[in-house]
Amino acid sequence: MNPYKKDFPIFKQTVNGHPLVYLDSSATSQKPFQVIEALEDYYKTYNSNVHRGVHTLGTKATDAYEGAREKVRRFINARSTKEVIFTRGTTTAINIVAQSYGRARLSKGDEILITPAEHHSNLIPWQQVAKSTGATLNYLSLRQDGSLDLDQAKEQVNTNTKIIAIHHVSNVLGTIQPIAELAALVHKQGGIIVVDGAQSVPHLNTDVQQWGIDFLAFSSHKMFGPTGIGVLYGKEHLLEEMEPIEFGGEMIDEVGLYESKWTELPWKFEGGTPIIAGAIGLGAAIDYLEEIGMEQIFQHDHALAKYAMEEISRIEGCTVYGPKERVGLVTFNLEGIHPHDVATVLDAKGIAVRAGHHCCQPLMRWLEVPATVRASFHIYNDDADVDALIKGIQTTKEYFGYATR
Ligand code: 7TS
C-alpha cells in the first residue's frame, strides 16, 4: 500500500464502481488533507485581508501570507522574498514577463527563441509580444525524442537572442531540458532565459541560483496546492526595472490625481487583494513536499514512469512518445483507436487519464499525431496503478476488436 495515499481524501471514493486510479496529475495534482485543513483554518479562524489595518486577524493573515512567500523562496532557493511574486499561475507569470519585460526591451531585429514543444502558455505570450514589438520568434531544434539539441542551440543562439523561453519538463513527453546550460549560453550573448517550471517544480528539486535562470514560472495546483495561485520568480535587478502590468490597490506607494508611484518588490506586481488563502495553501503544500523530500519524490515518479513506459511499450500496437529518461508521465497512442476512446474506456474502469493535444498543438504536429493519451503520476501512485492502466489498455483493445498481447 502506498504510504502517502491515506493523506489524500479523494481516494476514499470509488469512481464508476472502481477504486479511483488517478493518472492525471500533470493537469492538476490531488490535495492532501494538510493543505485542505490549512485553507479551512484560514477561512474558519483568521479570514482577513492582508497588509491593511492593524487588527489581530489582519496581522495573522499577513504573517501567514508573507510566511508562505518565505517558504516559496526557500523551496526554490531564491536570494530574497523580493524575487517571489504570487500570480494566478504559470500562465499569468509568463504573461507578466512577456508583457512587461518583453514589450519594454524588444524591438525589430531582436529574437525570442522557444521550442516546438511549449505549452500554449509559453508560446502565445511570445507570439503576441513578437507581433507588438517587431521582434522575431524562432524555434530551437529538438532531437527526435523531444530533448533539446544543445550543439544545435550553440549554433542558433546569437547576439540578437534577447530571450529564451523554454519548458524545464515537457507536459507531453516528460523530457527534462538542460536549462542551466541554456542559461549559460544565452547569458554569454547578453540575453536572458525564462523557464516554464509548471511540470518540473512539482517533481524535482528546484535551485534558481544554481541554475542561473532569470525567470521561473510555476503553478501551485500541480504541486498539491490549491488552484488560482502560482509564482513568478525573477532576478531582483530585472524585476526592479520592470513596470507592473496590473494597476490598482496594494501595489502603490503614493497616488496623485495624474501620476502614481509603485511600491517596492514584490508587492508592486501584486495589484488588488492578493490570493491569500491560495498562498497559505501553497505554503502547506510546500511543507508537505519538503517532509517527503524532493529527491524521494523525483525517484518515485521517475521509477513509475519508467515502469509504465516499459509495460506500455510491450503492448502490440502501442506507440510511446518521448525519451527514455523522463519525469513522471507517459504519453502514448493505440493504433487505430482514438485517444478519446481510450480515455473513455479507461474512465469506465475508474482510471483517469488525459486525452487530446494537451495544450501543445505545435508539438502534436511535430509528432505527426492529432492527439495522444497521457498517464501522469505523483507520490500517491504506485505500481498497482500502472498495472490497472495496462489492464485497462488491454480491455480497450479487446473492446475495439484488437487482439491483446
Ligand atoms: N506550462 C506547462 C508545461 C504546463 O504543463 C501547463 C499546464 C502550463 C504551463 C499552464 O499552467 P496553468 O496552471 O497556468 O494552467 N498543463 C496542463 C496539462 O498538461 N494538462 O492540463 C494542464
XYZ file of C-alpha atoms and ligand atoms in Angstrom:
427
model
C 0.000 0.000 0.000
C 1.314 3.420 -0.966
C 2.105 5.223 2.342
C 1.042 8.647 1.057
C -2.356 7.756 -0.391
C -4.022 7.999 3.021
C -3.161 11.720 3.113
C -5.370 12.376 0.067
C -9.090 12.198 0.968
C -10.177 11.938 -2.681
C -9.018 8.317 -2.800
C -11.680 7.251 -0.279
C -14.261 7.147 -3.061
C -14.932 4.821 -5.959
C -15.437 6.179 -9.484
C -17.799 4.317 -11.800
C -17.808 1.472 -9.292
C -13.991 1.155 -9.174
C -11.344 2.480 -6.789
C -10.075 5.742 -8.264
C -6.836 5.371 -10.231
C -5.801 8.974 -10.757
C -3.289 9.323 -13.589
C -3.794 12.978 -14.455
C -1.502 14.800 -12.041
C 0.164 16.774 -14.833
C -3.174 18.506 -15.371
C -3.658 19.020 -11.650
C -2.500 17.079 -8.606
C -4.725 15.874 -5.796
C -4.635 17.684 -2.437
C -3.536 16.210 0.887
C -5.651 16.945 3.969
C -2.774 19.060 5.338
C -3.432 21.576 2.526
C -7.216 21.347 2.760
C -7.032 21.939 6.527
C -4.711 24.931 6.120
C -7.325 26.537 3.841
C -10.136 25.639 6.221
C -8.203 27.004 9.193
C -7.642 30.349 7.438
C -11.283 30.726 6.444
C -12.642 29.499 9.780
C -10.321 31.208 12.232
C -8.394 34.174 10.790
C -10.010 35.167 7.484
C -8.982 38.776 6.953
C -7.386 40.981 4.349
C -3.616 41.446 4.418
C -1.329 44.476 4.594
C -4.183 46.702 5.782
C -5.325 47.843 9.194
C -3.813 46.775 12.453
C -6.321 44.324 13.879
C -5.298 40.920 15.189
C -6.767 38.768 12.455
C -5.321 41.017 9.755
C -1.869 40.666 11.297
C -2.234 36.897 11.487
C -3.352 36.703 7.841
C -0.475 38.956 6.747
C 2.044 36.846 8.665
C 0.680 33.653 7.082
C 0.654 35.181 3.568
C 4.192 36.540 3.841
C 5.280 33.369 5.639
C 4.164 31.397 2.583
C 6.310 33.661 0.408
C 9.342 32.826 2.550
C 8.526 29.096 2.184
C 8.488 29.501 -1.604
C 11.773 31.435 -1.502
C 13.448 28.636 0.425
C 11.874 25.922 -1.745
C 13.271 27.347 -4.990
C 16.404 28.840 -3.353
C 15.759 32.433 -4.394
C 18.033 35.045 -2.804
C 15.220 37.177 -1.436
C 11.438 37.228 -0.984
C 11.516 40.311 -3.249
C 12.071 37.829 -6.064
C 8.926 35.795 -5.306
C 5.740 37.199 -6.823
C 2.417 35.492 -6.287
C 0.420 35.236 -9.515
C -2.654 33.341 -10.650
C -0.490 30.527 -12.047
C 2.142 29.697 -14.639
C 0.149 31.325 -17.440
C -0.119 34.663 -15.654
C 3.535 34.539 -14.574
C 4.770 34.081 -18.156
C 2.415 36.791 -19.399
C 3.884 39.237 -16.870
C 7.391 38.620 -18.226
C 6.242 38.815 -21.841
C 4.104 41.930 -21.370
C 6.398 43.802 -19.024
C 9.987 42.731 -19.750
C 9.329 41.726 -23.371
C 7.453 44.807 -24.534
C 9.912 47.193 -22.897
C 13.076 45.515 -24.117
C 12.372 44.066 -27.541
C 12.370 45.720 -30.926
C 12.857 44.844 -34.594
C 15.929 42.693 -35.135
C 15.711 41.075 -31.688
C 14.968 37.389 -31.381
C 12.905 35.280 -28.987
C 13.784 31.578 -29.001
C 11.353 28.902 -27.858
C 10.809 25.230 -28.812
C 8.041 23.444 -30.725
C 7.223 21.559 -27.503
C 5.996 24.517 -25.453
C 2.638 24.513 -23.710
C 0.454 27.210 -25.308
C 1.060 29.279 -22.150
C 4.723 29.607 -23.067
C 4.058 30.142 -26.744
C 1.163 32.545 -27.339
C 2.500 35.266 -24.981
C 5.701 35.316 -27.093
C 3.777 35.339 -30.367
C 1.883 38.366 -29.102
C 4.992 40.176 -27.904
C 6.768 39.461 -31.184
C 3.820 40.944 -33.092
C 3.666 44.084 -30.997
C 7.431 44.794 -30.893
C 8.586 43.595 -34.323
C 10.904 41.035 -32.707
C 11.251 37.641 -34.408
C 10.035 34.409 -32.851
C 12.299 31.478 -33.732
C 12.446 27.840 -32.689
C 15.272 25.861 -31.088
C 15.798 22.419 -32.612
C 14.696 19.314 -30.780
C 16.037 15.802 -31.240
C 13.622 13.090 -32.310
C 12.774 12.241 -28.682
C 11.908 15.870 -27.862
C 15.112 16.686 -25.989
C 16.947 19.878 -26.810
C 19.915 19.585 -29.140
C 22.494 21.677 -27.230
C 25.022 21.595 -30.078
C 22.383 22.997 -32.414
C 21.399 25.535 -29.755
C 25.022 26.737 -29.629
C 24.749 27.467 -33.353
C 21.355 29.123 -33.012
C 21.824 31.428 -30.005
C 23.398 34.709 -31.105
C 23.746 38.335 -30.037
C 20.232 39.101 -31.318
C 18.779 36.458 -28.989
C 17.282 38.524 -26.208
C 15.016 35.871 -24.637
C 14.977 32.089 -24.498
C 11.684 30.801 -23.116
C 11.556 27.065 -22.549
C 9.846 24.368 -20.508
C 12.008 22.588 -17.951
C 9.928 19.416 -18.167
C 7.555 18.760 -21.062
C 3.911 18.148 -20.100
C 3.603 15.734 -23.044
C 6.944 13.952 -23.284
C 8.321 14.274 -19.751
C 11.654 15.436 -21.230
C 14.000 17.274 -18.856
C 15.671 20.132 -20.711
C 19.216 21.354 -19.890
C 18.179 24.767 -18.592
C 21.421 25.555 -16.704
C 23.468 25.013 -19.876
C 20.999 27.097 -21.882
C 21.138 29.857 -19.263
C 24.947 29.991 -19.566
C 24.669 30.008 -23.361
C 22.182 32.876 -23.600
C 23.919 34.941 -20.913
C 27.138 34.838 -22.934
C 25.259 36.545 -25.764
C 23.622 39.104 -23.482
C 20.133 37.565 -23.373
C 18.014 36.069 -20.611
C 16.181 32.775 -20.013
C 12.567 32.328 -18.894
C 11.803 28.837 -17.604
C 8.332 27.307 -17.575
C 8.584 25.161 -14.448
C 4.933 24.036 -14.353
C 5.906 20.361 -14.693
C 9.332 20.421 -13.032
C 8.839 22.274 -9.743
C 6.272 19.669 -8.524
C 8.617 16.760 -9.247
C 12.260 17.717 -8.734
C 14.495 19.872 -6.597
C 14.484 23.495 -7.771
C 17.501 25.770 -7.367
C 17.172 29.009 -9.322
C 20.580 30.266 -8.167
C 22.443 27.100 -9.071
C 20.757 27.016 -12.487
C 21.401 30.725 -13.033
C 17.999 31.278 -14.628
C 16.423 34.739 -14.848
C 12.719 33.918 -14.532
C 10.793 30.829 -13.409
C 7.025 30.334 -13.614
C 5.033 27.604 -11.848
C 1.557 26.709 -10.540
C 0.547 25.627 -7.049
C -2.233 23.284 -8.203
C 0.194 20.829 -9.810
C 2.202 20.511 -6.570
C -0.567 19.575 -4.102
C -1.573 23.218 -3.529
C -4.825 24.998 -4.367
C -5.832 26.316 -7.794
C -5.728 30.026 -8.530
C -2.190 30.688 -7.338
C 1.274 30.338 -8.788
C 4.635 32.012 -8.667
C 6.816 34.203 -10.806
C 10.412 34.104 -9.657
C 12.617 36.797 -11.202
C 16.103 38.093 -10.501
C 15.715 41.179 -8.341
C 17.560 43.579 -10.652
C 15.344 42.570 -13.586
C 12.094 42.846 -11.614
C 13.262 46.170 -10.208
C 13.491 47.615 -13.710
C 10.149 46.196 -14.868
C 6.807 48.017 -14.893
C 3.771 46.316 -13.379
C 1.080 45.189 -15.831
C -1.800 45.438 -13.350
C -2.619 48.640 -11.537
C -4.803 49.389 -8.524
C -4.790 48.842 -4.777
C -1.928 47.223 -2.838
C 0.716 47.934 -5.499
C 1.142 51.665 -4.895
C 3.357 53.838 -2.763
C 1.720 57.171 -3.490
C -1.201 58.130 -5.691
C -1.824 61.576 -7.129
C -4.546 62.838 -9.431
C -2.478 62.281 -12.553
C 0.574 60.297 -11.504
C 1.284 57.450 -9.113
C 4.344 55.729 -7.698
C 4.633 51.997 -7.275
C 5.508 50.313 -4.039
C 8.577 48.096 -3.673
C 9.098 44.480 -4.715
C 7.410 42.049 -4.637
C 4.128 43.899 -3.984
C 4.407 46.194 -6.998
C 3.368 43.183 -9.107
C 0.507 42.149 -6.803
C -2.241 44.673 -7.527
C -5.548 44.175 -5.676
C -6.375 41.921 -2.744
C -3.919 39.073 -3.149
C -4.627 35.364 -3.276
C -4.387 34.993 0.494
C -5.928 31.556 1.042
C -4.126 30.281 -2.051
C -0.721 31.368 -0.775
C -1.379 29.813 2.631
C -2.434 26.581 0.921
C 0.673 26.643 -1.273
C 2.793 27.098 1.849
C 1.174 23.999 3.371
C 1.815 22.092 0.118
C 5.498 23.037 0.273
C 5.676 21.801 3.869
C 4.184 18.517 2.674
C 6.574 18.176 -0.288
C 9.582 19.015 1.887
C 8.592 16.497 4.519
C 8.731 13.739 1.897
C 11.776 15.277 0.201
C 12.076 16.304 -3.445
C 14.765 13.727 -4.189
C 12.481 10.960 -2.926
C 9.589 12.373 -4.980
C 11.746 12.539 -8.103
C 12.930 8.944 -7.691
C 9.387 7.707 -7.064
C 7.809 9.486 -10.044
C 10.748 8.615 -12.289
C 10.565 4.895 -11.401
C 6.804 4.786 -12.012
C 7.138 6.488 -15.403
C 9.898 4.039 -16.339
C 7.792 1.040 -15.315
C 4.745 2.363 -17.177
C 6.791 3.133 -20.275
C 8.306 -0.350 -20.355
C 4.956 -2.055 -19.846
C 3.082 0.075 -22.393
C 5.872 -0.342 -24.988
C 5.377 -4.128 -24.786
C 1.738 -3.892 -25.849
C 1.316 -4.571 -29.543
C 0.058 -1.555 -31.457
C 1.127 0.894 -28.730
C 3.457 3.789 -29.552
C 5.123 5.625 -26.653
C 6.430 9.139 -27.324
C 9.415 10.865 -25.777
C 12.815 9.994 -24.313
C 13.786 7.103 -22.033
C 14.764 9.432 -19.197
C 11.668 11.346 -18.188
C 9.755 12.836 -15.306
C 6.521 11.369 -14.051
C 4.439 10.716 -17.173
C 3.917 8.536 -20.219
C 2.271 9.629 -23.455
C 1.125 7.038 -25.954
C -1.284 6.040 -28.691
C -3.028 2.794 -29.535
C -3.000 2.047 -33.237
C -6.408 2.568 -34.836
C -8.123 3.809 -31.650
C -8.734 7.493 -30.990
C -7.174 8.754 -27.725
C -10.585 9.984 -26.538
C -11.994 6.474 -26.958
C -9.074 5.048 -24.946
C -9.688 7.591 -22.171
C -13.441 6.868 -22.180
C -12.978 3.114 -21.757
C -10.381 3.696 -19.018
C -12.722 6.119 -17.245
C -15.395 3.425 -17.089
C -12.836 1.436 -15.046
C -12.212 4.379 -12.687
C -8.904 5.250 -14.379
C -8.444 8.968 -15.036
C -6.063 9.801 -17.900
C -5.848 12.768 -20.232
C -6.526 12.588 -23.970
C -6.097 15.364 -26.500
C -3.456 17.838 -27.609
C -2.524 18.779 -24.015
C -2.390 22.483 -24.982
C 0.558 21.681 -27.265
C -0.823 21.828 -30.808
C 2.551 22.599 -32.476
C 4.064 19.612 -30.645
C 1.256 17.344 -31.884
C 2.076 18.447 -35.445
C 5.772 17.850 -34.736
C 4.899 14.323 -33.529
C 2.583 13.969 -36.552
C -0.396 12.899 -34.456
C -3.709 14.662 -33.847
C -3.725 13.785 -30.149
C -2.311 11.366 -27.556
C -3.259 9.632 -24.311
C -1.262 10.726 -21.263
C -0.889 8.967 -17.922
C 0.859 11.122 -15.334
C 1.965 10.249 -11.828
C 2.641 11.694 -8.428
C 3.549 10.481 -4.985
C 0.155 8.802 -4.308
C 0.509 6.484 -7.341
C 2.170 3.089 -7.291
C 2.861 0.028 -9.458
C -0.701 -1.215 -8.885
C -1.991 1.920 -10.670
C 0.256 1.174 -13.648
C -0.941 -2.440 -13.639
C -4.559 -1.203 -13.657
C -3.700 1.036 -16.613
C -2.108 -1.813 -18.550
C -5.136 -4.000 -17.904
C -7.370 -1.124 -18.970
C -5.441 -0.679 -22.219
C -5.845 -4.386 -22.953
C -9.577 -4.146 -22.262
C -9.737 -1.160 -24.614
C -8.088 -3.194 -27.354
C -10.498 -6.078 -26.821
C -13.432 -3.678 -26.802
C -12.385 -2.267 -30.151
C -11.740 -5.700 -31.580
C -7.940 -5.915 -31.350
C -6.088 -8.967 -30.060
C -4.234 -8.479 -26.775
C -0.544 -9.188 -26.493
N 3.254 25.055 -18.834
C 3.221 23.722 -18.784
C 4.438 22.939 -19.147
C 2.051 23.085 -18.361
O 2.028 21.752 -18.313
C 0.916 23.859 -18.019
C -0.395 23.228 -17.656
C 1.016 25.239 -18.061
C 2.201 25.815 -18.491
C -0.106 26.146 -17.670
O -0.327 26.086 -16.298
P -1.559 26.846 -15.635
O -1.557 26.397 -14.214
O -1.292 28.309 -15.775
O -2.766 26.428 -16.392
N -0.551 21.920 -18.155
C -1.682 21.217 -18.245
C -1.703 19.928 -18.788
O -0.719 19.345 -19.215
N -2.969 19.465 -18.747
O -3.750 20.399 -18.208
C -2.961 21.494 -17.881
